PDB file of C-alpha atoms in Angstrom:
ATOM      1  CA  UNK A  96     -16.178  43.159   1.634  1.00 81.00           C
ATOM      2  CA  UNK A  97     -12.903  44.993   1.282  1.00 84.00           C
ATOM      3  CA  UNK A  98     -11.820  46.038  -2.085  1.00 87.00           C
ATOM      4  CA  UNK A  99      -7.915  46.058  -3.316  1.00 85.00           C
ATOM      5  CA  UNK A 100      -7.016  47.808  -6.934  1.00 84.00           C
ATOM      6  CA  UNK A 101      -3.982  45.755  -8.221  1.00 79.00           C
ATOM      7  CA  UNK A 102      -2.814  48.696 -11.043  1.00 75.00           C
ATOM      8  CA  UNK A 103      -0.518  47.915 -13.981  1.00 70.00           C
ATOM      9  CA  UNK A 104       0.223  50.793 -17.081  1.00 70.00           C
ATOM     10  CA  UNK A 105       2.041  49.090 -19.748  1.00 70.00           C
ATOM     11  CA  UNK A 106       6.201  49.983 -19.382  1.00 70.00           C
ATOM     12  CA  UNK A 107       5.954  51.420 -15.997  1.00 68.00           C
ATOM     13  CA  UNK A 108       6.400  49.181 -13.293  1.00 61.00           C
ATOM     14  CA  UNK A 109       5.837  51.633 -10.346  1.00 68.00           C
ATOM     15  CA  UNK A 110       2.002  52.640 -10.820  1.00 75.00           C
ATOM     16  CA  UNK A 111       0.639  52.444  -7.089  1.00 79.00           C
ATOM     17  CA  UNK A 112      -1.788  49.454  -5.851  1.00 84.00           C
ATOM     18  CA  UNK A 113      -4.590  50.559  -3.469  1.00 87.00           C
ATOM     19  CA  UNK A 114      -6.279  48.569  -0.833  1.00 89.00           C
ATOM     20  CA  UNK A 115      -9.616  49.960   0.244  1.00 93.00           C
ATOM     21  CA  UNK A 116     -11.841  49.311   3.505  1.00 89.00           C
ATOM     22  CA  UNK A 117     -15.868  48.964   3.395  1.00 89.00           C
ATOM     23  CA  UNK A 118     -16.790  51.386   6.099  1.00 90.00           C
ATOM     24  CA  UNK A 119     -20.790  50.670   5.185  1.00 84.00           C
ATOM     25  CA  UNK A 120     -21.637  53.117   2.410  1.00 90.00           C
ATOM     26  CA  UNK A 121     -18.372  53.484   1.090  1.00 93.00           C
ATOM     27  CA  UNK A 122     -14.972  53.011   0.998  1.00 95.00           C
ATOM     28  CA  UNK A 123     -11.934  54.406   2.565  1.00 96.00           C
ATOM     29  CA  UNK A 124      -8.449  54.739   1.589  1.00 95.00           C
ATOM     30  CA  UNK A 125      -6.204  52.211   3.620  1.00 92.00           C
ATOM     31  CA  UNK A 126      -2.925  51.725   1.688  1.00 89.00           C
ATOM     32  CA  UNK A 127      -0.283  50.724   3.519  1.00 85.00           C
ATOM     33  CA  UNK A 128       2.743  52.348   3.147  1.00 85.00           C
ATOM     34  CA  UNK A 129       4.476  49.171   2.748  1.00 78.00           C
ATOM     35  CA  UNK A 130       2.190  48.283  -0.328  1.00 77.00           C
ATOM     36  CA  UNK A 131       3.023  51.364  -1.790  1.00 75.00           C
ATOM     37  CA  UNK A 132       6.813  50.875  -1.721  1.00 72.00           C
ATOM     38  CA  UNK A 133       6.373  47.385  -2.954  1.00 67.00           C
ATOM     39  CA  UNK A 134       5.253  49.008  -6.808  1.00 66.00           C
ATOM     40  CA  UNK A 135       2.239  47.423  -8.819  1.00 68.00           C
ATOM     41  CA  UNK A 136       1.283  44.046  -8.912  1.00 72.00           C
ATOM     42  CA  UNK A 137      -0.014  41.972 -11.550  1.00 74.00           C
ATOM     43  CA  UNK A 138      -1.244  38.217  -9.450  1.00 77.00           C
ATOM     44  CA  UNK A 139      -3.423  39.209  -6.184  1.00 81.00           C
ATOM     45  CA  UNK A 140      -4.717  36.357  -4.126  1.00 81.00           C
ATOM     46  CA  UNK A 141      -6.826  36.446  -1.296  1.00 83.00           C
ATOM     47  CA  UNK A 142      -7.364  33.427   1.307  1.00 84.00           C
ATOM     48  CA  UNK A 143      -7.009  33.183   4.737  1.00 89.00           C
ATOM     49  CA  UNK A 144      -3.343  31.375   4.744  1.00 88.00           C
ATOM     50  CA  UNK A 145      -3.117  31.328   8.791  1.00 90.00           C
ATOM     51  CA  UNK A 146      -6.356  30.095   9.031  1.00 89.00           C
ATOM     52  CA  UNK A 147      -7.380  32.487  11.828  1.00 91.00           C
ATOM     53  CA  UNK A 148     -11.056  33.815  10.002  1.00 90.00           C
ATOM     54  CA  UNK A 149      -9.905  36.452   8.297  1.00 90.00           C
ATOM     55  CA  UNK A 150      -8.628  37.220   4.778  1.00 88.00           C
ATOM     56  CA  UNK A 151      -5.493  37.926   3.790  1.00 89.00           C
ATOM     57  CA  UNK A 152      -3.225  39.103   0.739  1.00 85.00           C
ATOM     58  CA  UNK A 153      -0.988  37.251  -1.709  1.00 83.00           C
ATOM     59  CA  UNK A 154       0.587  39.311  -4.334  1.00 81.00           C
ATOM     60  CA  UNK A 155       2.646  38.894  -7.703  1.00 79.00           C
ATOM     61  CA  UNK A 156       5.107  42.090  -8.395  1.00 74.00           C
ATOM     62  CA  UNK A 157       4.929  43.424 -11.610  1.00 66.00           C
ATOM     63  CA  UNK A 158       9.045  44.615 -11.479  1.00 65.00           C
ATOM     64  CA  UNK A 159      11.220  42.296 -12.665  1.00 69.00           C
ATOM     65  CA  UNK A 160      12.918  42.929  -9.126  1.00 69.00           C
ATOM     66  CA  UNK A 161      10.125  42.698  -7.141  1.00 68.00           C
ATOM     67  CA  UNK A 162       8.927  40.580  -4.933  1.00 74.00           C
ATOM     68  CA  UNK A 163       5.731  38.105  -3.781  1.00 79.00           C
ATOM     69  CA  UNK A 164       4.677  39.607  -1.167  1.00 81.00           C
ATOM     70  CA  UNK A 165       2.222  38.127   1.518  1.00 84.00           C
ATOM     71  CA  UNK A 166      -0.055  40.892   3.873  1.00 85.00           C
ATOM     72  CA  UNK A 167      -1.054  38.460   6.656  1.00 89.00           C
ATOM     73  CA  UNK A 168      -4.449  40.491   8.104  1.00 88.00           C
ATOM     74  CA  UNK A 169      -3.586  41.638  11.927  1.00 87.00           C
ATOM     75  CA  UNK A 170      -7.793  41.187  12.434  1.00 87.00           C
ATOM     76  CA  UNK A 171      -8.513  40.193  16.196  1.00 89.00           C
ATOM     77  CA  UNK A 172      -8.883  36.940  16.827  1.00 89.00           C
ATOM     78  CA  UNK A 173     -12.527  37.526  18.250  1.00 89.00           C
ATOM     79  CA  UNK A 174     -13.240  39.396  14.936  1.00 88.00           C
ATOM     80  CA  UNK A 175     -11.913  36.559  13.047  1.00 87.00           C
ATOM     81  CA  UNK A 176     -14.173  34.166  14.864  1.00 89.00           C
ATOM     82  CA  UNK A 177     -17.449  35.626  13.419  1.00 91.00           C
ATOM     83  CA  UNK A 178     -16.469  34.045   9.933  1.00 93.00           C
ATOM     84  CA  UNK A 179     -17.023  31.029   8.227  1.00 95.00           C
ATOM     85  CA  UNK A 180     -15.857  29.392   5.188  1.00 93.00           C
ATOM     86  CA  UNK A 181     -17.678  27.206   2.729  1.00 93.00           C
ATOM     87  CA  UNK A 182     -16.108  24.709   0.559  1.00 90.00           C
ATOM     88  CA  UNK A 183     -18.822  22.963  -2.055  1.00 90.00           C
ATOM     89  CA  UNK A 184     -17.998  19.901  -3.533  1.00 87.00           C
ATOM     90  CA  UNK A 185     -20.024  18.371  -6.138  1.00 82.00           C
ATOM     91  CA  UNK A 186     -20.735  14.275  -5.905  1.00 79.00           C
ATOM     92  CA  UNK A 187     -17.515  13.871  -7.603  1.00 82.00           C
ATOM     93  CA  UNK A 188     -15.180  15.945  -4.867  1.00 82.00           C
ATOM     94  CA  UNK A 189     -15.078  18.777  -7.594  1.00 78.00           C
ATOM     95  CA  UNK A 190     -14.228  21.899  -6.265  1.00 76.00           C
ATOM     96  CA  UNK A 191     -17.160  24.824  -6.499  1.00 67.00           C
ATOM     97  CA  UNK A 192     -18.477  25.534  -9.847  1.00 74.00           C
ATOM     98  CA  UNK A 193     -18.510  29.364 -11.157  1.00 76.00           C
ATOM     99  CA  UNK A 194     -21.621  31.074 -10.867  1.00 82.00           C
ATOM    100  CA  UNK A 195     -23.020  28.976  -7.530  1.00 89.00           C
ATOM    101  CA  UNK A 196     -25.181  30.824  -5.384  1.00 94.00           C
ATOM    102  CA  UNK A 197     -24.091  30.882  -1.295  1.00 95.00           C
ATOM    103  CA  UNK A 198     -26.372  32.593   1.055  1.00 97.00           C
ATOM    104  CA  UNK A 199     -25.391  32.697   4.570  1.00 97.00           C
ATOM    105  CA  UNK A 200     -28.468  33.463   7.180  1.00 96.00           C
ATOM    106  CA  UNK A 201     -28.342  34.028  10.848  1.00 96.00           C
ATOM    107  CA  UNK A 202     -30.690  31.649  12.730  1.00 95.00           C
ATOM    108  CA  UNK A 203     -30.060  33.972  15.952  1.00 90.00           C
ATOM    109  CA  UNK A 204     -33.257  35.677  17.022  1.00 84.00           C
ATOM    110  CA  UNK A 205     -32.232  38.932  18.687  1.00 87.00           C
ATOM    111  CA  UNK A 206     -34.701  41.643  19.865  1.00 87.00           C
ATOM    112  CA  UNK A 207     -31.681  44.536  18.587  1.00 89.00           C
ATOM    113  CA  UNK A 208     -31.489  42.681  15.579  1.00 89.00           C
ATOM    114  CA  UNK A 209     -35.514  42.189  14.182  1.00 86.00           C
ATOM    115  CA  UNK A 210     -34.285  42.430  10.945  1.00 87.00           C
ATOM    116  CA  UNK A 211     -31.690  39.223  10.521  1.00 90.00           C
ATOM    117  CA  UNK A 212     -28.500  39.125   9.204  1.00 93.00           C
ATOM    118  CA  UNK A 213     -28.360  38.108   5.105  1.00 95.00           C
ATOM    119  CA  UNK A 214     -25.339  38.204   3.139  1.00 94.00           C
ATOM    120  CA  UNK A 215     -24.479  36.160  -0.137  1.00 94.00           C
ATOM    121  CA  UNK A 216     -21.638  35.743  -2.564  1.00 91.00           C
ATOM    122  CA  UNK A 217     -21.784  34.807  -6.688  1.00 87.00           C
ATOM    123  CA  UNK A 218     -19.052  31.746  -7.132  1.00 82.00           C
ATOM    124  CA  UNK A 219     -16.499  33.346  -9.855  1.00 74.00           C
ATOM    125  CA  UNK A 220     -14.237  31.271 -11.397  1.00 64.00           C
ATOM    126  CA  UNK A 221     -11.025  33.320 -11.133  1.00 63.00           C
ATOM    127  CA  UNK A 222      -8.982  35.978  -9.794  1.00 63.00           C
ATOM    128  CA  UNK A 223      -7.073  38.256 -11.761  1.00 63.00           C
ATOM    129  CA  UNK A 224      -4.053  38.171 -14.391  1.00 66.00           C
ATOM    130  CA  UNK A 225      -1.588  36.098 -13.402  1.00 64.00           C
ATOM    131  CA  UNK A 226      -3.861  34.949 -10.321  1.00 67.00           C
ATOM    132  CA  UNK A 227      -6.353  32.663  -8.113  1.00 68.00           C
ATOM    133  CA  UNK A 228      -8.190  33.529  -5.545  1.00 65.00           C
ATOM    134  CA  UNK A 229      -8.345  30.279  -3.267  1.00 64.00           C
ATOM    135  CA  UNK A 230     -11.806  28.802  -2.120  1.00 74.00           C
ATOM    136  CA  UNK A 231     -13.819  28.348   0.179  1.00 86.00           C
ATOM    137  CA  UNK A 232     -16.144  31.104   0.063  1.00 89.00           C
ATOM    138  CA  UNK A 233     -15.137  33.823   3.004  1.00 91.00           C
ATOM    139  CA  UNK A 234     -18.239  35.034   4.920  1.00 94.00           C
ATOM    140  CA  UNK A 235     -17.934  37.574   7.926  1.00 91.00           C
ATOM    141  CA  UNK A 236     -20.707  37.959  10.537  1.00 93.00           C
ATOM    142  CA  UNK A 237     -21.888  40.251  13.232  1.00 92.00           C
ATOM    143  CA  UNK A 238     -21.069  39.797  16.683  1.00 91.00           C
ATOM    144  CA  UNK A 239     -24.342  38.570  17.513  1.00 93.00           C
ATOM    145  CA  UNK A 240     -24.556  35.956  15.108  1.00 95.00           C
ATOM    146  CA  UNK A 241     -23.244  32.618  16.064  1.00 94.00           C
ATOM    147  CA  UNK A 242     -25.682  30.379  14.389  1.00 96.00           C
ATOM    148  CA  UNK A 243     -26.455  30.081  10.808  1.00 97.00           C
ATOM    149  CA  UNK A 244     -27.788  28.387   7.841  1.00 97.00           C
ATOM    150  CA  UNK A 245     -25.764  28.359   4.710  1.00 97.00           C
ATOM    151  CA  UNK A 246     -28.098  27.913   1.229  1.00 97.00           C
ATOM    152  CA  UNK A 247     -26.464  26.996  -2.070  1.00 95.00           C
ATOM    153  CA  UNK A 248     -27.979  27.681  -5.342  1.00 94.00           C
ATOM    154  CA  UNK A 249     -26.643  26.162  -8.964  1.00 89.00           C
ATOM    155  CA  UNK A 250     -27.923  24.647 -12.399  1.00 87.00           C
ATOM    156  CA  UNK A 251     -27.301  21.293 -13.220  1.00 83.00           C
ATOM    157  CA  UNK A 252     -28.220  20.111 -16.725  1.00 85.00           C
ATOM    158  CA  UNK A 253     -30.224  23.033 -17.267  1.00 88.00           C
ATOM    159  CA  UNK A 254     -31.929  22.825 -14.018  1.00 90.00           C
ATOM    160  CA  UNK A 255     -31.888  24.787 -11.056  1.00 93.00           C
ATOM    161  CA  UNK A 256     -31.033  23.256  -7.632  1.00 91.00           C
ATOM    162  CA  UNK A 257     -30.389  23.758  -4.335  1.00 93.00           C
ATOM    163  CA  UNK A 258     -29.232  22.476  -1.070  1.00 93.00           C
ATOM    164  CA  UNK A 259     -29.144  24.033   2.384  1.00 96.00           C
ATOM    165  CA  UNK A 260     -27.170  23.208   5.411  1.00 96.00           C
ATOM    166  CA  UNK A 261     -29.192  24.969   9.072  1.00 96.00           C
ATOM    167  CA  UNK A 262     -28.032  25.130  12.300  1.00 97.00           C
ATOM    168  CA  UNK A 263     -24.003  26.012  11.332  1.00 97.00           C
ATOM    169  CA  UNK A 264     -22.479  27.008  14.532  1.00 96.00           C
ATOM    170  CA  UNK A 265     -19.506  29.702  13.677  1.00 95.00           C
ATOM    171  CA  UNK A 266     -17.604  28.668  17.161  1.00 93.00           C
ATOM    172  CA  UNK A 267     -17.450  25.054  15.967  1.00 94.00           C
ATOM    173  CA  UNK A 268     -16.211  25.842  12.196  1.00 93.00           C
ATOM    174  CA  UNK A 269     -12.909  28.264  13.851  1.00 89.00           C
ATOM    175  CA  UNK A 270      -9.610  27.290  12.674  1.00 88.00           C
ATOM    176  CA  UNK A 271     -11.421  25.186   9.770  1.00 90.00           C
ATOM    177  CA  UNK A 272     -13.787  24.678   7.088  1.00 92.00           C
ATOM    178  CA  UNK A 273     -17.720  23.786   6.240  1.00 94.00           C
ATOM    179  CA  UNK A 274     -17.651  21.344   3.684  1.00 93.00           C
ATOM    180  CA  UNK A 275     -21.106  20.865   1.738  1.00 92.00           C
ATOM    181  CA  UNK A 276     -20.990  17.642  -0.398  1.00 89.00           C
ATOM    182  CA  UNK A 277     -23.831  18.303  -3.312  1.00 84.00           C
ATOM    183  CA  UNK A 278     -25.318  15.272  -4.606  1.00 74.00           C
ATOM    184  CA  UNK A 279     -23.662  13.068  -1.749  1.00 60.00           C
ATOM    185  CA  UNK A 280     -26.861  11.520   0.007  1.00 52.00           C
TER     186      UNK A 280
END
């Protein structure tokens, strides 16, 4: 996952945002200059508002001139096709509870790839000041992973649960959502 810095300093409205890319290990630097003429923002968003796979950036100004900007992610469109996005429901159509578990695994078996592909997210509840991040839950693949099986962990009344969904195929989820329905038999 990528990493932006939305900065704010009391009575200056000009402190510099900074939008950094996970290059495995680290981070580097990508701050647009665009961002940086745009001044410090308070609200920052992130869903994929074109739905094309990929993230992108809603912001709040902090300047009482300044704007609400939206940084629509120029990722290819066969980059953007190794992603999928998880809504949860609960029984009730309630959207994803804070703290829920998602765990995406690759069902691909790949002699380069012995190993597997893992990754996971924690469900918050938020964003920032002034902010929401929209759901579903944004996960990004390799490009040898086209199947998967997408676990979900939570507590209800004090006990733990789970559900799992196998044999997700990314091509078939482009342009569009996996909804999981908890409690919906």
């Amino acid at each position: 996952m990528d990493l932006f810095v939305g900065r704010y300093l009391s009575g200056e409205a000009q402190v510099s945002d900074a939008l950094f890319r996970n290059i495995g290990g680290g981070f580097a630097d990508v701050t647009p200059t665009i961002l940086l003429v745009e001044g410090a923002s308070h609200g920052v968003s992130w869903a994929d508002f074109d739905l094309d796979g990929d993230v992108d950036l809603a912001l709040a100004n902090n300047d009482s001139a300044g704007t609400h900007p939206l940084y629509v992610n120029g990722l290819s469109a066969a980059r953007g096709a190794r992603s999928l996005q998880v809504l949860v429901l609960d029984g009730q159509g309630r959207w994803n509870r804070a703290g829920m578990k998602l765990t995406a695994t690759a069902e691909d078996i790949v002699p380069a790839h012995p190993e597997g592909y893992r990754t996971g997210r924690i469900l918050d509840a938020g964003g920032g000041y002034a902010s929401q991040s929209a759901q579903p839950v944004h996960f990004g693949f390799p490009s040898w992973v086209t199947r998967v099986s997408v676990r979900v962990e939570w507590f209800e009344e004090g006990q733990p649960r789970t559900a799992t969904v196998s044999g997700v195929e990314l091509a078939r989820f482009q342009h569009q959502w996996l909804v999981m329905r908890l409690g919906v038999e």
